[in-house]
Amino acid sequence: MRWSSAFVLAASPLCLASPFVSKRWDDVELLTKHSWNEVPRGWFYKAAPSPDHVLDMRIGLKKANAAALISSLYEVSDPRHERYGKHLSKQDVDALVAPHTDTVDAVESWLRFHGIEPSNALFRSSGGNWLTVTVTVAQAERMLGTTYGIYEHSESDASVIRTLSYALPAELHDHIDVMAPTTYFSTTRTFRATSFVEEDTVDDSDRKVSDQALTAAGIPSSCNTAITIDCLQALYNTADYTPTQTDVNKLGVAGYLDEYANRNDLQTFLKQYRPDAAGAEYDTVSVQDGGDDQSDPGIEANLDIQYTVGMSYPTPNIYYSTGGSPPFNPDTQTPTNTNEPYLDWLNYILAQDEIPQTITTSYGDDEQTVPLEYADSVCALLAELGARGTTVFFSSGDFGVGGGDCQTNDGKNQTLFQPAFPASCPYVTAVGGTTGVEPEQAVDFSGGGFSNYFGVPSYQSQVVSDYVKGLDGQFEGLYNTSGRAYPDLAAQGSGFRVVVGGRVRSVGGTSASSPTVAGIFALLNDYRLSKNLTSLGFINPLIYANPDGFNDITNGTNPGCGTEGFASKEGWDPVTGLGTPDFKKLQSIVASAE
Ligand SMILES: *[C@@H]1O[C@H](CO)[C@@H](O)[C@H](O)[C@H]1NC(C)=O
Ligand SMILES: *[C@@H]1O[C@H](CO)[C@@H](O)[C@H](O)[C@H]1NC(C)=O
Ligand SMILES: *[C@@H]1O[C@H](CO)[C@@H](O)[C@H](O)[C@H]1NC(C)=O
Ligand SMILES: *[C@@H]1O[C@H](CO)[C@@H](O)[C@H](O)[C@H]1NC(C)=O
């Protein structure tokens, strides 16, 4: 029993007489855990990997009581509950996600049988429900009754070692949620950043928003086409607020894809678009050897950090650079490409005692390309972040109701709207996009829809069912009426001025909307802390109970999958959610939530 944390010893006396000690795991029946019907789109089988190739195998162990964390999350996030705001410490969360001793015994016995010493694990989460061990391809193939292949991606020329299906001994299905790398093909190269450059050159050099004509609503009319910090401050009412809780309140940006935020570009940006913040810096934190190459500024990373710093100054910002693999060479034995971006970043951040109160991420996948149990595991880790008191934003995606041919990958090639993950996880706040100021309306690429994996959570069930009723059968069969619906809210997503390599570019995408909203909620967290209230944490129950904090967006649609897409209309809709934030209104809402 090397796995002897106090809670494990206390949990059960069975560990002294483990039935697994001498079990022969090669006699047992293997049952499929997950399999694909076809090689995931865009990937091609290339060759068999060397049997000696080493994989870092992440094992998600079942929690003894998976519902406990989720019910705590809802209690501390529901403004009507007496536990509202009483977020959990790392130790509290660790105790709630711990696996049962029988689970640990079974999995360790299985690993030992296959020649893997669990005490040599590369990583164990402090809650005990995540374990990373190194295995060779040959070991993994025996354990999982499968055959790994080297697969190449046609567009990005990334290559990965994955399998089309894997199996576990029948009794381990009760003990293991997920194994990775197995059937989740996305890597940092295809895991999509939701931003794009809209045009090549922009000349804003003589542009002073104070000189511009104003719209009836008092917004500079130039904001109809070009978004800067001034536009967002005017639209969302943040200009008068100065943060004071800068010793405790922080804003984090999760970055991937070898995207590096550039410090000189931030200074150029601030001098031009937020001169009072010139000189503001951010910290870079490297996760899994993530880089910080200052000669290689990333559009996504610069967009994110320029707008989070620009909106939240002087709140300290942190850029997390999560290691992607360098170009993978399948002919070497180097264990380079077992990268699992969500799991690595989440397990890193959850291991910290202090986590930024607000975090934004502008990456995602089509939900159907993420195996269900993998998505479940990631979504549960995101719930831990909320329970710890962090507000977690994800871009809702840039393909409306779905990009490409929208065909299902279940072997049937049915056309269905394609929800995005992690936006579809009910424990994150998904941010859609808007454009224009006369009036502000949905931008046509704003990702929105209904999950096929996660059921509709109670905080939104009423507004979602109202919206579905209003559709009156339109799009029936193309989307899942019982799924978690998103986005939850929205912000501008087009024409953002971003400095990249010293030049101003125009960048669009819900990648721009999420950092904008994160900047605004970082200010709201600051305001809460200044009133001696706790951080906001998971905000969905609060915001759905207070739709008045948002400017309802009632124009525009999000076409995709050969349809015109959903329509933005009065109340919540799957294009712009509850609408765009009004900081002043939200200030009074968050001040009265106790
Ligand atoms: C579904 O589409 C894929 C990719 O276009 C194709 O390879 C496959 O043969 C199709 N399957 C059916 C049943 O039509
Ligand atoms: C629709 O969503 C529900 C709730 O998440 C899920 O159980 C069901 O499988 C989904 N249906 C389809 C066809 O994906
Ligand atoms: C917050 O708490 C501190 C220390 O307990 C106290 O000094 C301060 O006056 C409080 N501020 C407010 C706004 O209640
Ligand atoms: C926006 O919607 C309102 C009400 O649905 C409509 O009256 C108005 O003309 C629309 N505006 C634009 C610019 O489409």
XYZ file of C-alpha atoms and ligand atoms in Angstrom:
650
model
C 0.000 0.000 0.000
C 2.172 2.801 -1.192
C -0.941 4.937 -1.765
C -1.257 5.702 1.887
C -2.590 9.199 2.290
C -4.514 9.592 5.510
C -7.931 9.647 3.888
C -7.280 6.349 2.164
C -6.304 4.562 5.359
C -9.296 5.985 7.120
C -11.713 5.120 4.366
C -11.719 1.352 4.585
C -10.065 -1.506 6.441
C -10.201 -3.561 3.241
C -6.818 -2.380 2.128
C -5.180 -4.767 4.586
C -6.787 -7.722 2.934
C -6.870 -6.542 -0.631
C -8.432 -9.113 -2.905
C -6.266 -7.765 -5.719
C -2.781 -8.464 -4.427
C -2.167 -11.591 -6.426
C -4.807 -11.205 -9.072
C -3.937 -12.431 -12.540
C -5.194 -9.629 -14.715
C -4.511 -11.504 -17.937
C -7.333 -13.983 -17.312
C -10.042 -11.391 -17.125
C -12.531 -10.299 -19.712
C -11.785 -6.963 -21.418
C -14.690 -4.667 -22.157
C -14.485 -1.765 -24.586
C -14.168 1.565 -22.818
C -14.325 3.801 -25.883
C -14.075 3.299 -29.610
C -14.478 5.352 -32.763
C -16.325 4.156 -35.837
C -13.812 5.712 -38.145
C -10.450 7.425 -38.020
C -11.240 10.955 -36.752
C -11.691 13.367 -39.704
C -8.512 14.938 -40.877
C -6.272 12.191 -39.485
C -4.594 9.390 -41.435
C -2.992 6.208 -40.226
C 0.683 6.288 -41.034
C 2.516 3.430 -39.359
C 2.851 1.325 -36.263
C 4.867 2.967 -33.492
C 7.862 1.259 -31.991
C 6.723 -1.082 -29.196
C 9.340 0.565 -26.960
C 8.030 4.067 -27.499
C 7.202 5.586 -24.112
C 3.820 7.170 -23.379
C 2.872 9.268 -20.356
C -0.405 7.551 -19.484
C -2.897 9.626 -17.509
C -5.414 7.614 -15.523
C -8.568 9.264 -14.227
C -9.756 7.233 -11.224
C -13.428 7.207 -10.295
C -14.298 9.382 -7.335
C -15.875 7.638 -4.358
C -18.692 10.180 -4.553
C -18.697 12.086 -7.839
C -21.910 13.949 -6.984
C -20.445 15.516 -3.831
C -18.242 18.022 -5.623
C -21.032 19.074 -7.982
C -23.563 19.617 -5.209
C -21.004 21.676 -3.289
C -20.299 23.674 -6.438
C -23.985 24.521 -6.847
C -24.429 25.402 -3.180
C -21.542 27.851 -3.089
C -22.590 29.355 -6.460
C -26.318 29.786 -5.880
C -27.054 33.246 -4.462
C -30.161 31.871 -2.714
C -28.172 29.259 -0.810
C -26.723 29.900 2.638
C -23.373 28.544 1.488
C -23.185 31.132 -1.334
C -19.626 32.392 -1.699
C -18.178 29.910 0.801
C -15.741 28.467 -1.684
C -13.793 25.331 -1.021
C -10.116 25.151 -0.204
C -7.800 22.866 -2.101
C -7.991 20.398 0.802
C -11.811 20.475 0.760
C -11.873 19.725 -2.956
C -9.215 17.024 -2.653
C -11.323 15.244 -0.036
C -14.441 15.426 -2.222
C -12.801 13.984 -5.330
C -10.864 11.171 -3.616
C -11.277 7.673 -5.031
C -12.380 4.774 -2.838
C -9.604 2.562 -1.440
C -10.945 -0.344 -3.471
C -10.442 1.758 -6.589
C -6.858 2.521 -5.681
C -6.176 -1.119 -4.804
C -7.666 -2.446 -8.015
C -5.856 0.008 -10.274
C -2.519 -0.408 -8.506
C -2.763 -4.173 -8.623
C -3.509 -3.995 -12.353
C -0.558 -1.656 -12.957
C 1.822 -3.898 -10.979
C 0.642 -6.948 -12.855
C 1.749 -5.167 -16.012
C 5.134 -4.304 -14.577
C 4.374 -0.693 -13.641
C 5.284 0.356 -10.129
C 2.656 2.898 -8.998
C 5.076 4.504 -6.549
C 7.117 5.603 -9.566
C 4.194 7.587 -10.943
C 5.179 10.821 -12.703
C 2.215 12.619 -11.173
C -0.477 12.018 -8.575
C -3.090 14.649 -7.909
C -3.379 15.490 -4.247
C -7.016 14.336 -4.312
C -5.706 11.001 -5.545
C -8.016 10.700 -8.550
C -5.413 11.423 -11.243
C -2.297 9.396 -11.795
C 0.251 9.583 -14.598
C 2.562 6.612 -15.205
C 5.015 5.927 -17.984
C 4.288 2.887 -20.120
C 5.703 1.595 -23.353
C 3.425 1.205 -26.327
C 3.731 -2.582 -25.913
C 2.614 -2.397 -22.267
C -0.269 -0.061 -23.082
C -1.418 -2.364 -25.896
C -1.505 -5.388 -23.552
C -3.261 -3.475 -20.789
C -5.878 -1.926 -23.036
C -6.361 -4.770 -25.516
C -5.595 -2.465 -28.394
C -3.103 -1.520 -31.068
C -1.691 1.993 -31.226
C -0.898 3.703 -34.492
C 0.965 6.797 -35.587
C -1.637 9.098 -37.113
C -0.914 12.219 -39.087
C -3.089 15.273 -39.435
C -3.582 16.312 -43.033
C -3.553 20.071 -42.501
C -1.203 20.691 -39.620
C 1.166 17.736 -40.305
C 1.013 17.000 -36.587
C 1.456 13.365 -35.756
C 0.254 11.539 -32.689
C 0.237 8.054 -31.239
C -3.360 7.146 -30.574
C -5.738 4.242 -30.951
C -9.239 3.873 -32.368
C -10.502 1.965 -29.363
C -9.452 0.717 -25.972
C -10.721 -1.749 -23.439
C -10.327 -2.388 -19.735
C -10.886 -5.454 -17.566
C -14.625 -5.479 -16.854
C -14.250 -4.778 -13.144
C -11.999 -1.775 -13.780
C -14.876 -0.009 -15.501
C -16.113 0.672 -11.971
C -12.782 2.222 -11.030
C -11.460 4.140 -14.032
C -13.129 7.085 -15.758
C -10.635 7.635 -18.539
C -7.179 6.708 -19.845
C -5.202 9.120 -22.014
C -3.593 9.127 -24.514
C -5.978 6.703 -26.144
C -8.814 7.873 -28.402
C -8.810 11.680 -27.946
C -6.958 12.763 -31.064
C -6.792 16.451 -30.571
C -3.374 17.781 -29.764
C -2.209 21.300 -29.219
C -2.005 21.640 -32.963
C -5.593 20.938 -33.792
C -7.197 21.991 -30.537
C -8.518 25.193 -32.089
C -7.744 28.744 -31.152
C -10.869 30.744 -31.873
C -9.323 33.802 -33.480
C -8.551 34.858 -37.025
C -6.968 37.849 -38.728
C -9.644 39.808 -40.533
C -7.590 42.040 -42.794
C -3.957 42.651 -43.341
C -3.247 46.251 -42.544
C -4.866 48.737 -40.270
C -3.936 52.345 -39.843
C -5.176 53.659 -36.531
C -2.230 55.895 -35.891
C -4.186 59.133 -35.812
C -7.283 57.671 -34.290
C -8.413 59.263 -31.061
C -11.710 57.963 -29.817
C -12.332 61.220 -27.941
C -12.475 63.000 -31.300
C -15.069 60.667 -32.753
C -18.716 61.328 -33.289
C -20.822 59.518 -30.720
C -23.806 57.274 -31.353
C -27.124 57.973 -29.659
C -25.964 55.651 -26.876
C -22.786 57.687 -26.394
C -20.454 55.143 -28.012
C -17.782 56.382 -30.472
C -19.198 55.587 -33.916
C -15.850 54.145 -35.039
C -16.625 51.210 -32.732
C -19.028 49.996 -35.404
C -16.009 48.701 -37.300
C -12.889 48.879 -35.125
C -12.783 47.715 -31.514
C -10.329 49.157 -29.026
C -10.250 49.328 -25.223
C -12.140 52.672 -25.353
C -15.007 51.043 -27.229
C -15.317 48.196 -24.753
C -15.104 50.506 -21.746
C -17.819 52.708 -23.208
C -20.056 49.838 -24.313
C -19.785 47.901 -21.091
C -19.557 50.784 -18.648
C -16.211 50.048 -17.013
C -14.358 53.323 -17.642
C -14.979 54.812 -14.191
C -13.855 51.835 -12.151
C -10.333 51.590 -10.749
C -9.343 48.262 -9.181
C -7.879 48.369 -5.683
C -7.496 44.707 -4.693
C -4.376 44.215 -6.749
C -2.547 42.322 -4.029
C -5.100 39.480 -4.064
C -7.174 39.636 -7.228
C -5.694 38.090 -10.391
C -6.729 37.346 -13.953
C -5.353 34.270 -15.771
C -5.165 33.504 -19.494
C -4.707 29.841 -20.452
C -2.575 29.598 -23.599
C -1.691 26.619 -25.779
C -0.510 25.824 -29.299
C 2.991 27.208 -28.703
C 1.376 30.650 -28.633
C 3.502 33.226 -26.864
C 2.339 36.589 -25.588
C 4.789 39.325 -26.492
C 5.847 41.935 -23.952
C 6.922 44.639 -26.421
C 3.688 44.275 -28.334
C 1.737 44.742 -25.102
C 3.591 48.010 -24.466
C 2.924 49.239 -28.007
C -0.724 48.333 -27.591
C -1.097 50.032 -24.216
C 0.647 53.214 -25.378
C -1.791 53.506 -28.224
C -5.010 52.167 -26.764
C -4.732 52.465 -22.992
C -2.014 55.069 -22.318
C -2.704 55.282 -18.582
C -1.721 51.597 -18.334
C 1.549 51.927 -20.269
C 4.249 49.974 -18.484
C 1.811 47.359 -17.130
C 3.228 43.864 -17.265
C 1.989 40.329 -16.844
C 3.593 37.179 -15.476
C 4.218 34.156 -17.648
C 3.841 30.764 -16.000
C 5.174 27.747 -17.855
C 3.129 24.544 -17.572
C 4.626 21.259 -18.841
C 7.630 23.086 -20.277
C 5.516 25.612 -22.151
C 7.727 28.181 -23.872
C 7.927 31.957 -23.908
C 9.639 32.784 -27.192
C 9.684 36.574 -27.411
C 10.726 36.417 -31.072
C 7.528 34.570 -31.992
C 4.481 36.624 -30.968
C 1.198 34.729 -31.260
C -1.963 36.383 -32.537
C -4.160 34.519 -30.070
C -1.839 35.076 -27.113
C -1.397 38.781 -27.903
C -5.129 39.294 -28.421
C -5.859 37.631 -25.083
C -3.274 39.396 -22.987
C -3.698 42.840 -24.610
C -7.422 42.813 -23.907
C -7.297 41.237 -20.443
C -4.631 43.704 -19.309
C -6.330 46.537 -21.191
C -9.690 45.898 -19.531
C -8.546 44.963 -16.025
C -5.539 47.246 -15.404
C -4.048 47.469 -12.769
C -5.184 43.926 -11.875
C -2.223 41.515 -12.151
C -2.496 39.180 -15.150
C -0.906 35.760 -15.632
C -0.324 34.078 -18.996
C -0.131 30.263 -18.699
C 1.938 28.807 -21.513
C 1.094 25.106 -21.591
C 3.704 22.985 -23.365
C 2.794 21.580 -26.680
C 5.074 19.059 -28.196
C 7.706 20.218 -30.585
C 7.290 18.595 -34.001
C 6.999 14.950 -33.084
C 9.410 12.499 -34.594
C 7.839 9.049 -34.450
C 11.162 7.415 -35.245
C 12.766 8.440 -31.979
C 11.993 7.022 -28.572
C 11.406 10.430 -27.038
C 8.063 10.570 -25.226
C 7.146 13.841 -26.842
C 3.686 13.527 -28.085
C 1.512 12.318 -25.280
C 0.434 15.866 -24.736
C -3.134 16.177 -23.397
C -3.656 19.926 -23.176
C -6.800 20.165 -21.059
C -5.708 17.578 -18.525
C -2.211 18.950 -18.151
C -3.262 22.536 -17.602
C -6.144 21.633 -15.264
C -4.096 19.268 -13.146
C -1.414 21.938 -12.909
C -3.713 24.761 -11.847
C -5.711 22.646 -9.405
C -2.500 21.650 -7.654
C -1.938 25.316 -6.706
C -3.105 26.678 -3.351
C -3.992 30.030 -4.911
C -5.756 30.232 -8.254
C -6.620 33.450 -10.129
C -10.216 34.483 -9.421
C -10.922 34.846 -13.150
C -9.579 32.710 -16.005
C -10.212 32.871 -19.748
C -9.512 30.256 -22.426
C -9.971 30.750 -26.158
C -9.559 27.178 -27.375
C -11.955 24.362 -28.093
C -13.006 21.379 -30.202
C -16.178 20.060 -31.772
C -17.809 18.187 -28.912
C -18.204 14.988 -30.945
C -14.429 14.753 -31.473
C -13.855 14.536 -27.724
C -14.710 11.090 -26.308
C -17.632 11.377 -23.877
C -15.770 10.088 -20.839
C -12.860 12.379 -21.631
C -15.164 15.389 -21.874
C -16.832 14.317 -18.625
C -13.483 14.143 -16.869
C -12.367 17.554 -18.135
C -15.733 19.105 -17.270
C -15.477 17.698 -13.730
C -12.033 19.312 -13.358
C -13.522 22.618 -14.521
C -16.180 22.216 -11.808
C -13.358 21.961 -9.262
C -12.083 25.352 -10.427
C -15.524 26.883 -9.870
C -15.819 25.291 -6.446
C -12.454 26.813 -5.527
C -13.895 30.273 -6.309
C -12.670 30.872 -9.857
C -14.838 32.269 -12.658
C -13.988 30.265 -15.786
C -14.712 31.646 -19.272
C -14.412 29.817 -22.591
C -14.993 31.168 -26.093
C -18.124 29.636 -27.607
C -16.446 28.908 -30.970
C -16.353 30.595 -34.361
C -18.577 28.422 -36.515
C -22.111 29.365 -35.542
C -24.192 26.212 -35.108
C -21.409 24.167 -36.703
C -18.551 24.357 -39.189
C -17.762 22.149 -42.168
C -20.254 19.529 -43.289
C -21.576 19.000 -39.739
C -21.712 15.239 -40.262
C -21.768 12.935 -37.294
C -18.802 10.638 -36.716
C -20.885 7.729 -35.435
C -20.753 5.935 -38.762
C -24.084 7.381 -39.908
C -22.844 10.667 -41.414
C -26.014 12.420 -40.320
C -26.036 16.209 -40.556
C -26.438 17.665 -37.055
C -25.544 20.992 -35.477
C -22.094 20.597 -33.909
C -21.732 21.937 -30.371
C -18.293 22.977 -29.127
C -16.496 21.705 -26.051
C -15.569 22.949 -23.369
C -18.225 25.634 -24.029
C -20.806 22.840 -23.681
C -19.629 21.942 -20.171
C -22.297 23.259 -17.764
C -19.669 24.367 -15.217
C -18.039 27.003 -17.428
C -19.337 30.323 -18.676
C -19.354 30.278 -22.475
C -18.890 33.582 -24.282
C -20.381 34.286 -27.699
C -19.682 37.214 -30.030
C -21.367 40.454 -31.064
C -20.543 43.208 -33.524
C -21.558 46.787 -34.220
C -22.883 49.403 -31.825
C -25.897 50.775 -33.685
C -27.296 48.444 -32.409
C -24.917 45.840 -30.963
C -25.945 42.574 -32.582
C -24.877 38.954 -32.828
C -21.813 38.394 -35.000
C -22.578 35.702 -37.572
C -19.830 33.313 -36.461
C -20.895 33.288 -32.794
C -20.790 29.659 -31.662
C -23.981 28.502 -30.007
C -26.146 25.476 -29.540
C -27.019 22.510 -27.401
C -24.762 19.817 -25.977
C -25.243 16.172 -26.820
C -23.152 15.164 -23.798
C -24.378 17.304 -20.909
C -27.996 17.715 -19.877
C -29.574 21.122 -19.381
C -28.619 22.489 -15.941
C -31.374 23.888 -13.738
C -29.963 27.425 -13.741
C -30.921 27.817 -17.411
C -33.715 25.279 -17.898
C -36.525 27.850 -17.961
C -35.017 30.277 -20.472
C -33.797 27.450 -22.681
C -37.181 25.806 -22.771
C -38.783 29.179 -23.558
C -36.387 29.623 -26.466
C -37.011 26.102 -27.746
C -40.786 26.641 -27.577
C -40.345 29.830 -29.580
C -38.573 27.862 -32.319
C -41.841 26.039 -32.889
C -40.206 23.030 -34.468
C -37.618 24.900 -36.524
C -34.372 22.851 -36.777
C -36.077 19.893 -35.116
C -33.784 16.883 -35.182
C -30.718 19.008 -35.807
C -30.068 19.822 -32.170
C -30.660 18.261 -28.774
C -33.509 19.931 -26.886
C -32.403 18.379 -23.577
C -28.775 19.477 -23.809
C -26.865 22.159 -21.909
C -27.288 25.256 -24.088
C -24.696 27.958 -24.689
C -23.348 30.640 -24.874
C -24.206 32.115 -21.491
C -23.323 35.686 -22.441
C -21.487 37.586 -25.153
C -19.238 40.516 -25.995
C -17.801 42.148 -29.101
C -15.945 39.651 -31.290
C -14.919 41.402 -34.468
C -12.458 44.058 -35.624
C -10.268 44.018 -32.490
C -7.120 46.055 -32.870
C -4.240 43.832 -31.777
C -0.528 44.578 -31.993
C 1.427 41.626 -33.383
C 5.128 41.972 -34.124
C 4.830 45.758 -33.818
C 1.989 46.032 -36.340
C -1.653 46.677 -35.670
C -3.843 43.868 -37.028
C -7.590 43.448 -37.033
C -8.500 40.209 -35.291
C -11.874 38.564 -34.864
C -13.361 35.556 -33.148
C -15.041 34.634 -29.893
C -11.382 34.489 -28.841
C -11.732 38.243 -28.501
C -15.039 38.080 -26.633
C -13.873 35.773 -23.845
C -10.895 37.879 -22.648
C -13.099 40.980 -22.828
C -15.689 39.441 -20.532
C -12.943 38.043 -18.303
C -11.514 41.554 -17.943
C -14.924 42.878 -16.881
C -15.494 40.070 -14.376
C -11.990 40.576 -12.990
C -13.184 44.111 -12.160
C -16.335 42.688 -10.574
C -14.234 40.286 -8.515
C -12.120 43.259 -7.475
C -15.243 45.122 -6.452
C -16.510 42.139 -4.422
C -13.174 41.811 -2.648
C -13.133 45.555 -1.930
C -16.453 45.074 -0.105
C -15.032 42.221 1.930
C -17.094 39.736 -0.073
C -15.649 36.557 -1.579
C -14.778 36.210 -5.250
C -17.663 35.312 -7.561
C -16.542 31.804 -8.514
C -18.895 29.948 -10.865
C -21.271 32.702 -12.013
C -23.934 30.909 -14.081
C -26.523 30.470 -11.303
C -26.035 34.147 -10.380
C -26.257 35.596 -13.886
C -29.262 33.562 -15.016
C -31.050 34.787 -11.877
C -30.119 38.389 -12.827
C -30.505 38.854 -16.583
C -30.895 42.616 -16.001
C -27.136 42.868 -15.620
C -26.829 42.374 -19.380
C -27.689 44.302 -22.521
C -30.064 41.940 -24.268
C -28.951 41.383 -27.863
C -31.907 40.864 -30.168
C -30.506 40.998 -33.713
C -28.432 38.621 -35.780
C -28.100 34.869 -36.339
C -25.327 32.265 -36.231
C -25.480 30.380 -39.548
C -23.825 27.010 -40.028
C -24.424 23.434 -41.235
C -26.201 24.832 -44.301
C -28.832 26.652 -42.226
C -29.350 30.269 -41.213
C -28.675 29.218 -37.612
C -30.428 30.317 -34.461
C -31.736 33.857 -34.136
C -30.771 36.233 -31.393
C -33.936 37.529 -29.785
C -35.357 38.983 -26.621
C -34.208 37.042 -23.562
C -31.615 34.262 -23.589
C -30.744 32.782 -26.988
C -28.133 30.310 -28.271
C -26.279 33.066 -30.176
C -25.522 35.719 -27.553
C -26.800 34.109 -24.333
C -28.133 36.642 -21.841
C -26.420 39.451 -23.771
C -23.398 41.660 -23.138
C -22.314 42.792 -19.654
C -23.275 46.138 -18.175
C -20.630 46.625 -15.514
C -22.544 49.186 -13.473
C -25.665 47.069 -13.301
C -23.597 43.996 -12.507
C -21.815 45.910 -9.746
C -25.027 46.301 -7.807
C -26.035 42.699 -8.525
C -22.754 41.248 -7.265
C -22.671 43.556 -4.255
C -25.983 42.211 -3.031
C -25.142 38.516 -3.527
C -24.082 37.185 -0.121
C -18.936 9.089 -43.868
O -18.050 10.114 -44.248
C -16.699 9.726 -44.197
C -15.839 10.957 -44.419
O -16.312 11.729 -45.478
C -16.445 8.632 -45.225
O -15.098 8.229 -45.175
C -17.355 7.451 -44.885
O -17.224 6.442 -45.853
C -18.800 7.888 -44.792
N -19.601 6.794 -44.281
C -20.823 6.515 -44.768
C -21.541 5.386 -44.075
O -21.308 7.128 -45.682
C -29.193 14.644 -25.919
O -28.744 15.135 -24.668
C -28.965 14.244 -23.596
C -28.579 14.972 -22.329
O -27.233 15.246 -22.284
C -28.180 12.967 -23.846
O -28.393 12.073 -22.788
C -28.606 12.345 -25.163
O -27.803 11.226 -25.452
C -28.457 13.362 -26.287
N -28.994 12.814 -27.518
C -28.244 12.669 -28.598
C -28.955 12.131 -29.787
O -27.060 12.938 -28.645
C -13.064 44.756 5.516
O -12.415 44.051 6.545
C -11.318 44.753 7.087
C -10.595 43.847 8.058
O -11.472 42.952 8.676
C -11.798 46.055 7.714
O -10.694 46.780 8.206
C -12.510 46.883 6.653
O -13.065 48.036 7.224
C -13.612 46.076 5.993
N -14.119 46.844 4.866
C -15.396 46.930 4.572
C -15.744 47.742 3.358
O -16.291 46.434 5.254
C -33.111 44.681 -34.613
O -34.275 44.052 -34.119
C -35.342 44.950 -33.880
C -36.440 44.180 -33.174
O -36.422 42.816 -33.518
C -35.772 45.551 -35.195
O -36.829 46.465 -34.982
C -34.589 46.280 -35.812
O -34.914 46.768 -37.089
C -33.387 45.372 -35.922
N -32.236 46.188 -36.298
C -31.365 45.822 -37.207
C -30.228 46.761 -37.460
O -31.455 44.775 -37.800
